[in-house]
PDB file of C-alpha atoms in Angstrom:
ATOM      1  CA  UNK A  37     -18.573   8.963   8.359  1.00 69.00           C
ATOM      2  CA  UNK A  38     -19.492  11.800   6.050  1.00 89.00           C
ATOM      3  CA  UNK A  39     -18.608  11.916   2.635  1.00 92.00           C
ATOM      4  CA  UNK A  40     -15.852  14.642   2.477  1.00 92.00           C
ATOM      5  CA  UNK A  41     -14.104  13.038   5.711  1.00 95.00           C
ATOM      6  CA  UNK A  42     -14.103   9.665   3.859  1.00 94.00           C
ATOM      7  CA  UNK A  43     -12.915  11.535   0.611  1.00 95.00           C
ATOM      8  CA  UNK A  44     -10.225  13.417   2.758  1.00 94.00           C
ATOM      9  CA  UNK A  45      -9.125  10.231   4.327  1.00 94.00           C
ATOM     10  CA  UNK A  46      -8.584   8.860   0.934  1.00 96.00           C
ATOM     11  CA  UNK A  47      -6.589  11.679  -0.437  1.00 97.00           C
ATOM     12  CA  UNK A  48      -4.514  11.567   2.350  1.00 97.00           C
ATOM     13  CA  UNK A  49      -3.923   7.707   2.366  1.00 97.00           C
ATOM     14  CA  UNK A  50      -3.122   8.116  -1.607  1.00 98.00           C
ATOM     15  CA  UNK A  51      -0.720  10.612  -0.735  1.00 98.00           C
ATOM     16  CA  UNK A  52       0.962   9.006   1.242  1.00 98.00           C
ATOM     17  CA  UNK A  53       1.532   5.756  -0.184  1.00 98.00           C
ATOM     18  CA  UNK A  54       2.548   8.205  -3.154  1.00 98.00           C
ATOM     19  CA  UNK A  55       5.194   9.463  -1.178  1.00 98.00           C
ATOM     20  CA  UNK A  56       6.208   5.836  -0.030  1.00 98.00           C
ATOM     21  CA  UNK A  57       6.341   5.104  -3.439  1.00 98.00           C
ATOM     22  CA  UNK A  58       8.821   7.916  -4.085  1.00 98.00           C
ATOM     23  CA  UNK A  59      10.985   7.062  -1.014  1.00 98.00           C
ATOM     24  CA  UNK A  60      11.360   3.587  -2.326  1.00 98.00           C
ATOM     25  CA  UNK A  61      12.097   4.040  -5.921  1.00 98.00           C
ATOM     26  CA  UNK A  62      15.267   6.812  -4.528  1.00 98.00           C
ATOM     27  CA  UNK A  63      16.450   4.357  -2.153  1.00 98.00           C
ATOM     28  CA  UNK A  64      16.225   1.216  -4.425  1.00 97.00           C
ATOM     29  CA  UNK A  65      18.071   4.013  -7.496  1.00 96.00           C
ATOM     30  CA  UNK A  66      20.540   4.889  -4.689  1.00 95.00           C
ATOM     31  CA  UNK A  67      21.670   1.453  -4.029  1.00 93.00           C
ATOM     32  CA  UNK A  68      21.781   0.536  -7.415  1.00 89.00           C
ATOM     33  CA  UNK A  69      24.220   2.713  -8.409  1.00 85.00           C
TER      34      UNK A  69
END
């Protein structure tokens, strides 16, 4: 695998466990209240 398709890959993957993240910390602040 090249190097930028590995780097893409990786960016991608962050972003979307960043996004998970987010989804999780509204849902668990949601319930909460």
């Amino acid at each position: 695998m090249k190097e930028a398709t590995k780097r893409a890959a990786s960016e991608a993957l962050a972003q979307m466990l960043a996004v998970t993240a987010m989804l999780v910390i509204a849902s668990v602040i949601f319930y909460w209240h």
